[in-house]
PDB file of C-alpha atoms in Angstrom:
ATOM      1  CA  UNK A  72       0.000   0.000   0.000  1.00 39.00           C
ATOM      2  CA  UNK A  73       2.996   2.322   0.505  1.00 44.00           C
ATOM      3  CA  UNK A  74       3.161   4.965  -2.177  1.00 44.00           C
ATOM      4  CA  UNK A  75      -0.583   4.777  -2.952  1.00 48.00           C
ATOM      5  CA  UNK A  76      -1.766   8.302  -3.717  1.00 56.00           C
ATOM      6  CA  UNK A  77      -5.510   7.563  -3.852  1.00 81.00           C
ATOM      7  CA  UNK A  78      -7.522   9.436  -1.242  1.00 86.00           C
ATOM      8  CA  UNK A  79      -9.822   7.387   0.957  1.00 88.00           C
ATOM      9  CA  UNK A  80     -12.209   8.183   3.800  1.00 90.00           C
ATOM     10  CA  UNK A  81      -9.201   7.613   6.067  1.00 93.00           C
ATOM     11  CA  UNK A  82      -7.406  10.584   4.491  1.00 93.00           C
ATOM     12  CA  UNK A  83     -10.383  12.842   5.234  1.00 92.00           C
ATOM     13  CA  UNK A  84     -10.526  11.526   8.814  1.00 93.00           C
ATOM     14  CA  UNK A  85      -6.794  12.161   9.285  1.00 96.00           C
ATOM     15  CA  UNK A  86      -7.131  15.706   7.917  1.00 95.00           C
ATOM     16  CA  UNK A  87      -9.368  16.433  10.936  1.00 94.00           C
ATOM     17  CA  UNK A  88      -7.287  14.451  13.495  1.00 95.00           C
ATOM     18  CA  UNK A  89      -5.867  17.198  15.702  1.00 96.00           C
ATOM     19  CA  UNK A  90      -4.447  14.777  18.293  1.00 95.00           C
ATOM     20  CA  UNK A  91      -2.373  12.683  15.898  1.00 95.00           C
ATOM     21  CA  UNK A  92      -1.183  15.609  13.819  1.00 94.00           C
ATOM     22  CA  UNK A  93      -0.310  17.537  16.998  1.00 94.00           C
ATOM     23  CA  UNK A  94       2.141  14.758  17.887  1.00 95.00           C
ATOM     24  CA  UNK A  95       3.735  14.914  14.461  1.00 96.00           C
ATOM     25  CA  UNK A  96       2.191  11.679  13.182  1.00 98.00           C
ATOM     26  CA  UNK A  97       2.279  11.422   9.400  1.00 97.00           C
ATOM     27  CA  UNK A  98      -0.097   9.425   7.224  1.00 97.00           C
ATOM     28  CA  UNK A  99       2.136   7.451   4.851  1.00 97.00           C
ATOM     29  CA  UNK A 100      -0.575   5.400   3.139  1.00 96.00           C
ATOM     30  CA  UNK A 101      -4.144   4.218   3.669  1.00 96.00           C
ATOM     31  CA  UNK A 102      -6.445   2.102   1.559  1.00 95.00           C
ATOM     32  CA  UNK A 103      -8.000  -1.315   1.179  1.00 94.00           C
ATOM     33  CA  UNK A 104      -8.000  -2.113   4.889  1.00 96.00           C
ATOM     34  CA  UNK A 105      -4.316  -1.276   5.390  1.00 97.00           C
ATOM     35  CA  UNK A 106      -2.438   1.805   6.525  1.00 97.00           C
ATOM     36  CA  UNK A 107       0.988   3.072   7.515  1.00 98.00           C
ATOM     37  CA  UNK A 108       1.646   5.966   9.916  1.00 98.00           C
ATOM     38  CA  UNK A 109       4.978   7.397  11.091  1.00 98.00           C
ATOM     39  CA  UNK A 110       6.113   9.398  14.160  1.00 98.00           C
ATOM     40  CA  UNK A 111       9.409  10.655  15.594  1.00 98.00           C
ATOM     41  CA  UNK A 112       9.829  10.244  19.383  1.00 98.00           C
ATOM     42  CA  UNK A 113      10.328  13.710  20.877  1.00 98.00           C
ATOM     43  CA  UNK A 114      11.665  14.751  24.317  1.00 98.00           C
ATOM     44  CA  UNK A 115       8.063  15.469  25.402  1.00 97.00           C
ATOM     45  CA  UNK A 116       7.217  11.774  24.833  1.00 98.00           C
ATOM     46  CA  UNK A 117       9.748  10.403  27.337  1.00 98.00           C
ATOM     47  CA  UNK A 118       8.781   8.908  30.686  1.00 97.00           C
ATOM     48  CA  UNK A 119      10.669   8.960  34.004  1.00 97.00           C
ATOM     49  CA  UNK A 120      13.078   6.279  32.750  1.00 97.00           C
ATOM     50  CA  UNK A 121      14.082   8.485  29.772  1.00 96.00           C
ATOM     51  CA  UNK A 122      12.445   6.057  27.330  1.00 98.00           C
ATOM     52  CA  UNK A 123       9.383   6.589  25.172  1.00 98.00           C
ATOM     53  CA  UNK A 124       6.149   6.506  27.150  1.00 98.00           C
ATOM     54  CA  UNK A 125       4.056   3.518  26.073  1.00 98.00           C
ATOM     55  CA  UNK A 126       0.987   5.698  25.676  1.00 97.00           C
ATOM     56  CA  UNK A 127       2.576   7.452  22.703  1.00 98.00           C
ATOM     57  CA  UNK A 128       3.510   4.131  21.060  1.00 98.00           C
ATOM     58  CA  UNK A 129      -0.093   2.981  21.633  1.00 98.00           C
ATOM     59  CA  UNK A 130      -1.394   6.226  20.119  1.00 97.00           C
ATOM     60  CA  UNK A 131       0.703   5.736  16.965  1.00 98.00           C
ATOM     61  CA  UNK A 132      -0.528   2.140  16.599  1.00 98.00           C
ATOM     62  CA  UNK A 133      -4.111   3.234  17.285  1.00 98.00           C
ATOM     63  CA  UNK A 134      -3.833   5.928  14.608  1.00 98.00           C
ATOM     64  CA  UNK A 135      -2.644   3.391  12.005  1.00 98.00           C
ATOM     65  CA  UNK A 136      -5.489   1.086  13.098  1.00 98.00           C
ATOM     66  CA  UNK A 137      -8.036   3.905  12.711  1.00 97.00           C
ATOM     67  CA  UNK A 138      -6.693   4.765   9.267  1.00 97.00           C
ATOM     68  CA  UNK A 139      -6.892   1.130   8.121  1.00 97.00           C
ATOM     69  CA  UNK A 140     -10.425   0.499   9.358  1.00 96.00           C
ATOM     70  CA  UNK A 141     -11.700   3.829   8.012  1.00 95.00           C
ATOM     71  CA  UNK A 142     -10.140   3.299   4.587  1.00 94.00           C
ATOM     72  CA  UNK A 143     -13.275   1.429   3.468  1.00 89.00           C
ATOM     73  CA  UNK A 144     -15.595   4.379   3.870  1.00 85.00           C
ATOM     74  CA  UNK A 145     -18.236   4.334   6.607  1.00 89.00           C
ATOM     75  CA  UNK A 146     -17.202   5.902   9.920  1.00 92.00           C
ATOM     76  CA  UNK A 147     -15.590   3.210  12.046  1.00 94.00           C
ATOM     77  CA  UNK A 148     -14.423   3.466  15.654  1.00 95.00           C
ATOM     78  CA  UNK A 149     -12.402   1.339  18.035  1.00 95.00           C
ATOM     79  CA  UNK A 150     -14.279  -1.254  20.059  1.00 96.00           C
ATOM     80  CA  UNK A 151     -11.064  -2.219  21.847  1.00 97.00           C
ATOM     81  CA  UNK A 152      -7.355  -2.599  21.505  1.00 97.00           C
ATOM     82  CA  UNK A 153      -4.340  -4.071  23.240  1.00 98.00           C
ATOM     83  CA  UNK A 154      -0.618  -3.712  22.799  1.00 98.00           C
ATOM     84  CA  UNK A 155       2.513  -5.656  23.657  1.00 98.00           C
ATOM     85  CA  UNK A 156       5.633  -3.534  24.141  1.00 98.00           C
ATOM     86  CA  UNK A 157       8.617  -5.551  22.942  1.00 98.00           C
ATOM     87  CA  UNK A 158      11.497  -3.042  23.012  1.00 98.00           C
ATOM     88  CA  UNK A 159      11.954   0.426  24.497  1.00 98.00           C
ATOM     89  CA  UNK A 160      11.990   3.426  22.180  1.00 98.00           C
ATOM     90  CA  UNK A 161      14.177   6.475  22.643  1.00 98.00           C
ATOM     91  CA  UNK A 162      14.226  10.146  21.802  1.00 98.00           C
ATOM     92  CA  UNK A 163      14.829  10.655  18.102  1.00 98.00           C
ATOM     93  CA  UNK A 164      13.604   7.196  17.061  1.00 98.00           C
ATOM     94  CA  UNK A 165      11.387   7.224  13.982  1.00 98.00           C
ATOM     95  CA  UNK A 166       8.591   4.714  14.461  1.00 98.00           C
ATOM     96  CA  UNK A 167       6.436   3.314  11.692  1.00 98.00           C
ATOM     97  CA  UNK A 168       3.145   1.549  12.380  1.00 98.00           C
ATOM     98  CA  UNK A 169       1.783  -0.777   9.688  1.00 98.00           C
ATOM     99  CA  UNK A 170      -1.849  -1.824  10.099  1.00 98.00           C
ATOM    100  CA  UNK A 171      -3.442  -4.769   8.299  1.00 98.00           C
ATOM    101  CA  UNK A 172      -7.031  -5.892   8.269  1.00 97.00           C
ATOM    102  CA  UNK A 173      -7.316  -9.491   9.480  1.00 98.00           C
ATOM    103  CA  UNK A 174     -11.087  -9.872   9.160  1.00 97.00           C
ATOM    104  CA  UNK A 175     -14.099  -7.647   8.574  1.00 95.00           C
ATOM    105  CA  UNK A 176     -17.551  -9.134   8.972  1.00 94.00           C
ATOM    106  CA  UNK A 177     -20.729  -7.118   9.213  1.00 93.00           C
ATOM    107  CA  UNK A 178     -19.964  -4.060  11.325  1.00 94.00           C
ATOM    108  CA  UNK A 179     -16.996  -5.653  13.152  1.00 96.00           C
ATOM    109  CA  UNK A 180     -13.344  -5.937  12.218  1.00 97.00           C
ATOM    110  CA  UNK A 181     -10.008  -7.096  13.613  1.00 98.00           C
ATOM    111  CA  UNK A 182      -6.739  -5.371  12.682  1.00 98.00           C
ATOM    112  CA  UNK A 183      -3.117  -6.102  13.526  1.00 98.00           C
ATOM    113  CA  UNK A 184      -0.545  -3.327  13.759  1.00 98.00           C
ATOM    114  CA  UNK A 185       3.214  -3.793  13.899  1.00 99.00           C
ATOM    115  CA  UNK A 186       5.276  -0.852  15.162  1.00 98.00           C
ATOM    116  CA  UNK A 187       8.871  -0.805  13.933  1.00 98.00           C
ATOM    117  CA  UNK A 188      12.006   1.232  14.416  1.00 98.00           C
ATOM    118  CA  UNK A 189      13.718   0.528  11.111  1.00 97.00           C
ATOM    119  CA  UNK A 190      13.670  -3.270  10.750  1.00 97.00           C
ATOM    120  CA  UNK A 191      13.233  -3.860  14.494  1.00 98.00           C
ATOM    121  CA  UNK A 192       9.760  -4.628  15.868  1.00 98.00           C
ATOM    122  CA  UNK A 193       9.128  -2.571  19.032  1.00 98.00           C
ATOM    123  CA  UNK A 194       5.413  -3.287  19.605  1.00 98.00           C
ATOM    124  CA  UNK A 195       2.479  -5.381  18.385  1.00 98.00           C
ATOM    125  CA  UNK A 196      -1.103  -4.080  18.612  1.00 98.00           C
ATOM    126  CA  UNK A 197      -4.455  -5.728  17.911  1.00 98.00           C
ATOM    127  CA  UNK A 198      -7.539  -3.585  17.475  1.00 98.00           C
ATOM    128  CA  UNK A 199     -11.214  -4.408  17.214  1.00 98.00           C
ATOM    129  CA  UNK A 200     -13.393  -2.048  15.189  1.00 97.00           C
ATOM    130  CA  UNK A 201     -17.073  -1.312  14.893  1.00 96.00           C
ATOM    131  CA  UNK A 202     -18.671   0.507  11.953  1.00 94.00           C
ATOM    132  CA  UNK A 203     -21.282   2.979  13.129  1.00 92.00           C
ATOM    133  CA  UNK A 204     -24.904   2.542  12.113  1.00 84.00           C
ATOM    134  CA  UNK A 205     -25.614   4.943   9.329  1.00 73.00           C
ATOM    135  CA  UNK A 206     -21.868   5.313   8.810  1.00 57.00           C
ATOM    136  CA  UNK A 207     -21.533   8.704  10.500  1.00 56.00           C
ATOM    137  CA  UNK A 208     -20.570  10.045  13.903  1.00 53.00           C
ATOM    138  CA  UNK A 209     -23.443  11.678  15.783  1.00 44.00           C
TER     139      UNK A 209
END
């Protein structure tokens, strides 16, 4: 999906995503149930151990998940998500989250997201989605 220039509903959603854009998250690609998002770890994202706070890694993975599940069109939200932190991240690291649709049935979906620093996997995320009735937020 990388390098795909087609705009999807996910692109429109990301255009309005103040939280993700405020953290410097970039939309790399989104379409067909997949997405890639990228973020650089800043000093403001470090915890008391001087490593990246897990909440920011979760937020990056959650953003990629949201982009993937919204790439189909109707407004879709998270029904749940969990993450496994595998390696610490540090200031200056560039993280890339790649989301892939595993299954979508009716209004429910399951997506896996791998967060990498270069070739190294730093976290694995699984998200459950739910498409809203009528396809719009109210």
